[in-house]
């Protein structure tokens, strides 16, 4: 009886300590569910531990409410929203209407307009409340740098 009680106690302890398994939607479904707006843009040099918030440096106020739409049919559109920009203001990041795609593991996202821009992002994190893309690139001084696009849900 003592052995049975000990075995029961151990099995209950093990069962209660197991983590609950969460169902995670595929990145594609989370990305295409809603439009996204920029929350923060970060910059850093690869291999350096410093990361800088450059949101206000690269995004004008009229761009901070732009909707980034990743549609299920693999079309992409960045739409000017309520606070509209004039044509003299340059846009940072993907803009216009084009196509987009994810690799087979749903970890790399590409957006490109031929002869204009070609972004390949790493999908760093995606949930219903946040979408983070990392873009590794080379700056004008040929330094290896990265940008982290932190999006929040738009309307």
PDB file of C-alpha atoms in Angstrom:
ATOM      1  CA  UNK A   1       0.000   0.000   0.000  1.00  0.00           C
ATOM      2  CA  UNK A   2       2.879   2.353   0.846  1.00  0.00           C
ATOM      3  CA  UNK A   3       4.437   1.737  -2.592  1.00  0.00           C
ATOM      4  CA  UNK A   4       1.102   2.374  -4.332  1.00  0.00           C
ATOM      5  CA  UNK A   5       0.604   5.671  -2.475  1.00  0.00           C
ATOM      6  CA  UNK A   6       4.146   6.799  -3.296  1.00  0.00           C
ATOM      7  CA  UNK A   7       3.690   5.918  -6.984  1.00  0.00           C
ATOM      8  CA  UNK A   8       0.368   7.774  -7.086  1.00  0.00           C
ATOM      9  CA  UNK A   9       1.882  10.832  -5.389  1.00  0.00           C
ATOM     10  CA  UNK A  10       4.831  10.876  -7.819  1.00  0.00           C
ATOM     11  CA  UNK A  11       2.593  10.528 -10.884  1.00  0.00           C
ATOM     12  CA  UNK A  12       0.319  13.372  -9.685  1.00  0.00           C
ATOM     13  CA  UNK A  13       3.363  15.563  -9.040  1.00  0.00           C
ATOM     14  CA  UNK A  14       4.764  14.833 -12.518  1.00  0.00           C
ATOM     15  CA  UNK A  15       1.381  15.427 -14.179  1.00  0.00           C
ATOM     16  CA  UNK A  16       0.812  18.756 -12.400  1.00  0.00           C
ATOM     17  CA  UNK A  17       4.290  20.054 -13.380  1.00  0.00           C
ATOM     18  CA  UNK A  18       3.881  19.456 -17.102  1.00  0.00           C
ATOM     19  CA  UNK A  19       3.404  22.599 -19.197  1.00  0.00           C
ATOM     20  CA  UNK A  20       0.151  23.075 -20.971  1.00  0.00           C
ATOM     21  CA  UNK A  21       0.618  22.650 -24.706  1.00  0.00           C
ATOM     22  CA  UNK A  22      -0.442  25.771 -26.597  1.00  0.00           C
ATOM     23  CA  UNK A  23      -1.766  25.685 -30.120  1.00  0.00           C
ATOM     24  CA  UNK A  24       0.186  28.140 -32.235  1.00  0.00           C
ATOM     25  CA  UNK A  25      -1.306  29.286 -35.502  1.00  0.00           C
ATOM     26  CA  UNK A  26       0.983  29.190 -38.532  1.00  0.00           C
ATOM     27  CA  UNK A  27       2.814  32.455 -39.173  1.00  0.00           C
ATOM     28  CA  UNK A  28       0.994  32.856 -42.499  1.00  0.00           C
ATOM     29  CA  UNK A  29      -2.412  32.945 -40.793  1.00  0.00           C
ATOM     30  CA  UNK A  30      -1.277  35.380 -38.107  1.00  0.00           C
ATOM     31  CA  UNK A  31       0.424  37.706 -40.612  1.00  0.00           C
ATOM     32  CA  UNK A  32      -2.561  37.848 -42.976  1.00  0.00           C
ATOM     33  CA  UNK A  33      -5.268  38.193 -40.344  1.00  0.00           C
ATOM     34  CA  UNK A  34      -5.069  41.994 -40.090  1.00  0.00           C
ATOM     35  CA  UNK A  35      -3.145  45.040 -41.267  1.00  0.00           C
ATOM     36  CA  UNK A  36      -0.106  46.005 -39.231  1.00  0.00           C
ATOM     37  CA  UNK A  37       1.277  49.441 -38.320  1.00  0.00           C
ATOM     38  CA  UNK A  38       4.807  50.276 -37.251  1.00  0.00           C
ATOM     39  CA  UNK A  39       5.288  50.393 -33.500  1.00  0.00           C
ATOM     40  CA  UNK A  40       9.074  50.775 -33.342  1.00  0.00           C
ATOM     41  CA  UNK A  41      12.044  50.519 -35.681  1.00  0.00           C
ATOM     42  CA  UNK A  42      15.376  49.494 -34.170  1.00  0.00           C
ATOM     43  CA  UNK A  43      18.864  49.634 -35.684  1.00  0.00           C
ATOM     44  CA  UNK A  44      22.088  47.917 -34.710  1.00  0.00           C
ATOM     45  CA  UNK A  45      25.417  46.784 -36.091  1.00  0.00           C
ATOM     46  CA  UNK A  46      25.795  43.028 -36.385  1.00  0.00           C
ATOM     47  CA  UNK A  47      28.044  41.731 -33.614  1.00  0.00           C
ATOM     48  CA  UNK A  48      27.388  44.796 -31.437  1.00  0.00           C
ATOM     49  CA  UNK A  49      25.166  44.648 -28.360  1.00  0.00           C
ATOM     50  CA  UNK A  50      23.752  48.160 -28.813  1.00  0.00           C
ATOM     51  CA  UNK A  51      20.350  48.591 -30.405  1.00  0.00           C
ATOM     52  CA  UNK A  52      18.942  52.034 -31.117  1.00  0.00           C
ATOM     53  CA  UNK A  53      15.324  53.115 -31.470  1.00  0.00           C
ATOM     54  CA  UNK A  54      15.326  54.980 -34.812  1.00  0.00           C
ATOM     55  CA  UNK A  55      11.554  55.130 -35.255  1.00  0.00           C
ATOM     56  CA  UNK A  56      11.369  58.924 -35.271  1.00  0.00           C
ATOM     57  CA  UNK A  57      14.497  59.239 -37.420  1.00  0.00           C
ATOM     58  CA  UNK A  58      13.197  57.052 -40.268  1.00  0.00           C
ATOM     59  CA  UNK A  59       9.410  57.294 -39.988  1.00  0.00           C
ATOM     60  CA  UNK A  60       7.618  60.620 -40.317  1.00  0.00           C
ATOM     61  CA  UNK A  61       4.481  61.157 -38.229  1.00  0.00           C
ATOM     62  CA  UNK A  62       2.366  60.704 -41.346  1.00  0.00           C
ATOM     63  CA  UNK A  63       3.893  57.228 -41.885  1.00  0.00           C
ATOM     64  CA  UNK A  64       3.390  55.874 -38.371  1.00  0.00           C
ATOM     65  CA  UNK A  65      -0.246  55.034 -39.054  1.00  0.00           C
ATOM     66  CA  UNK A  66       0.361  53.450 -42.486  1.00  0.00           C
ATOM     67  CA  UNK A  67      -1.218  50.032 -42.825  1.00  0.00           C
ATOM     68  CA  UNK A  68       1.042  47.163 -43.940  1.00  0.00           C
ATOM     69  CA  UNK A  69      -1.301  44.613 -45.530  1.00  0.00           C
ATOM     70  CA  UNK A  70      -0.084  41.073 -46.201  1.00  0.00           C
ATOM     71  CA  UNK A  71      -2.957  39.379 -48.023  1.00  0.00           C
ATOM     72  CA  UNK A  72      -3.646  35.634 -48.264  1.00  0.00           C
ATOM     73  CA  UNK A  73      -3.355  35.844 -52.074  1.00  0.00           C
ATOM     74  CA  UNK A  74       0.321  36.893 -51.511  1.00  0.00           C
ATOM     75  CA  UNK A  75      -0.218  40.517 -52.496  1.00  0.00           C
ATOM     76  CA  UNK A  76       1.227  43.277 -50.323  1.00  0.00           C
ATOM     77  CA  UNK A  77       0.107  46.884 -49.961  1.00  0.00           C
ATOM     78  CA  UNK A  78       1.281  49.706 -47.757  1.00  0.00           C
ATOM     79  CA  UNK A  79      -1.557  52.195 -47.423  1.00  0.00           C
ATOM     80  CA  UNK A  80      -1.374  55.763 -46.265  1.00  0.00           C
ATOM     81  CA  UNK A  81      -3.906  56.101 -43.457  1.00  0.00           C
ATOM     82  CA  UNK A  82      -5.667  58.987 -41.713  1.00  0.00           C
ATOM     83  CA  UNK A  83      -2.537  61.102 -41.300  1.00  0.00           C
ATOM     84  CA  UNK A  84      -1.543  61.227 -44.980  1.00  0.00           C
ATOM     85  CA  UNK A  85       1.881  62.049 -46.396  1.00  0.00           C
ATOM     86  CA  UNK A  86       2.609  64.322 -49.315  1.00  0.00           C
ATOM     87  CA  UNK A  87       4.626  63.004 -52.260  1.00  0.00           C
ATOM     88  CA  UNK A  88       7.806  64.812 -51.192  1.00  0.00           C
ATOM     89  CA  UNK A  89       8.160  62.661 -48.060  1.00  0.00           C
ATOM     90  CA  UNK A  90      10.154  59.502 -48.668  1.00  0.00           C
ATOM     91  CA  UNK A  91       8.815  56.255 -47.261  1.00  0.00           C
ATOM     92  CA  UNK A  92      11.054  53.899 -45.314  1.00  0.00           C
ATOM     93  CA  UNK A  93      10.610  50.157 -45.544  1.00  0.00           C
ATOM     94  CA  UNK A  94       8.444  48.301 -48.038  1.00  0.00           C
ATOM     95  CA  UNK A  95       5.914  50.503 -49.805  1.00  0.00           C
ATOM     96  CA  UNK A  96       3.456  50.460 -52.676  1.00  0.00           C
ATOM     97  CA  UNK A  97       1.669  47.382 -53.945  1.00  0.00           C
ATOM     98  CA  UNK A  98       3.511  44.214 -54.888  1.00  0.00           C
ATOM     99  CA  UNK A  99       3.775  40.557 -53.937  1.00  0.00           C
ATOM    100  CA  UNK A 100       5.137  38.936 -50.830  1.00  0.00           C
ATOM    101  CA  UNK A 101       5.984  35.412 -49.743  1.00  0.00           C
ATOM    102  CA  UNK A 102       7.156  33.155 -46.949  1.00  0.00           C
ATOM    103  CA  UNK A 103       9.656  30.337 -47.273  1.00  0.00           C
ATOM    104  CA  UNK A 104       8.513  26.775 -46.601  1.00  0.00           C
ATOM    105  CA  UNK A 105       9.386  27.037 -42.887  1.00  0.00           C
ATOM    106  CA  UNK A 106       7.518  30.373 -42.585  1.00  0.00           C
ATOM    107  CA  UNK A 107      10.658  31.970 -41.155  1.00  0.00           C
ATOM    108  CA  UNK A 108      11.735  34.264 -44.020  1.00  0.00           C
ATOM    109  CA  UNK A 109       9.441  36.819 -45.598  1.00  0.00           C
ATOM    110  CA  UNK A 110      10.225  38.564 -48.892  1.00  0.00           C
ATOM    111  CA  UNK A 111       8.722  41.744 -50.331  1.00  0.00           C
ATOM    112  CA  UNK A 112      10.069  43.228 -53.560  1.00  0.00           C
ATOM    113  CA  UNK A 113       9.328  45.635 -56.370  1.00  0.00           C
ATOM    114  CA  UNK A 114      11.758  44.778 -59.186  1.00  0.00           C
ATOM    115  CA  UNK A 115      14.432  47.456 -59.713  1.00  0.00           C
ATOM    116  CA  UNK A 116      13.069  49.477 -56.741  1.00  0.00           C
ATOM    117  CA  UNK A 117      13.617  47.420 -53.584  1.00  0.00           C
ATOM    118  CA  UNK A 118      14.045  43.841 -52.413  1.00  0.00           C
ATOM    119  CA  UNK A 119      13.622  43.043 -48.734  1.00  0.00           C
ATOM    120  CA  UNK A 120      14.150  39.634 -47.181  1.00  0.00           C
ATOM    121  CA  UNK A 121      13.156  39.625 -43.534  1.00  0.00           C
ATOM    122  CA  UNK A 122      13.483  37.021 -40.824  1.00  0.00           C
ATOM    123  CA  UNK A 123      10.160  36.494 -39.072  1.00  0.00           C
ATOM    124  CA  UNK A 124      11.466  36.963 -35.544  1.00  0.00           C
ATOM    125  CA  UNK A 125       8.128  36.814 -33.750  1.00  0.00           C
ATOM    126  CA  UNK A 126       4.470  36.830 -34.692  1.00  0.00           C
ATOM    127  CA  UNK A 127       1.343  36.656 -32.560  1.00  0.00           C
ATOM    128  CA  UNK A 128      -2.081  38.254 -32.713  1.00  0.00           C
ATOM    129  CA  UNK A 129      -0.671  41.288 -30.849  1.00  0.00           C
ATOM    130  CA  UNK A 130       2.826  41.763 -32.292  1.00  0.00           C
ATOM    131  CA  UNK A 131       4.742  41.103 -35.485  1.00  0.00           C
ATOM    132  CA  UNK A 132       8.536  41.468 -35.543  1.00  0.00           C
ATOM    133  CA  UNK A 133      10.690  41.300 -38.673  1.00  0.00           C
ATOM    134  CA  UNK A 134      14.482  41.529 -38.755  1.00  0.00           C
ATOM    135  CA  UNK A 135      16.252  42.766 -41.864  1.00  0.00           C
ATOM    136  CA  UNK A 136      20.001  42.088 -42.108  1.00  0.00           C
ATOM    137  CA  UNK A 137      21.707  44.357 -44.615  1.00  0.00           C
ATOM    138  CA  UNK A 138      24.804  46.417 -45.371  1.00  0.00           C
ATOM    139  CA  UNK A 139      24.767  50.178 -44.842  1.00  0.00           C
ATOM    140  CA  UNK A 140      26.317  52.919 -46.981  1.00  0.00           C
ATOM    141  CA  UNK A 141      29.688  52.455 -45.197  1.00  0.00           C
ATOM    142  CA  UNK A 142      29.593  48.698 -45.978  1.00  0.00           C
ATOM    143  CA  UNK A 143      28.973  47.792 -42.312  1.00  0.00           C
ATOM    144  CA  UNK A 144      26.817  44.764 -41.600  1.00  0.00           C
ATOM    145  CA  UNK A 145      23.739  46.137 -39.859  1.00  0.00           C
ATOM    146  CA  UNK A 146      20.210  45.068 -39.007  1.00  0.00           C
ATOM    147  CA  UNK A 147      16.830  46.701 -38.641  1.00  0.00           C
ATOM    148  CA  UNK A 148      14.105  45.302 -36.424  1.00  0.00           C
ATOM    149  CA  UNK A 149      10.588  46.249 -37.500  1.00  0.00           C
ATOM    150  CA  UNK A 150       8.208  45.924 -34.552  1.00  0.00           C
ATOM    151  CA  UNK A 151       4.578  46.078 -35.718  1.00  0.00           C
ATOM    152  CA  UNK A 152       1.347  46.258 -33.784  1.00  0.00           C
ATOM    153  CA  UNK A 153      -2.146  45.446 -35.049  1.00  0.00           C
ATOM    154  CA  UNK A 154      -3.720  48.100 -37.230  1.00  0.00           C
ATOM    155  CA  UNK A 155      -7.340  48.759 -38.069  1.00  0.00           C
TER     156      UNK A 155
END
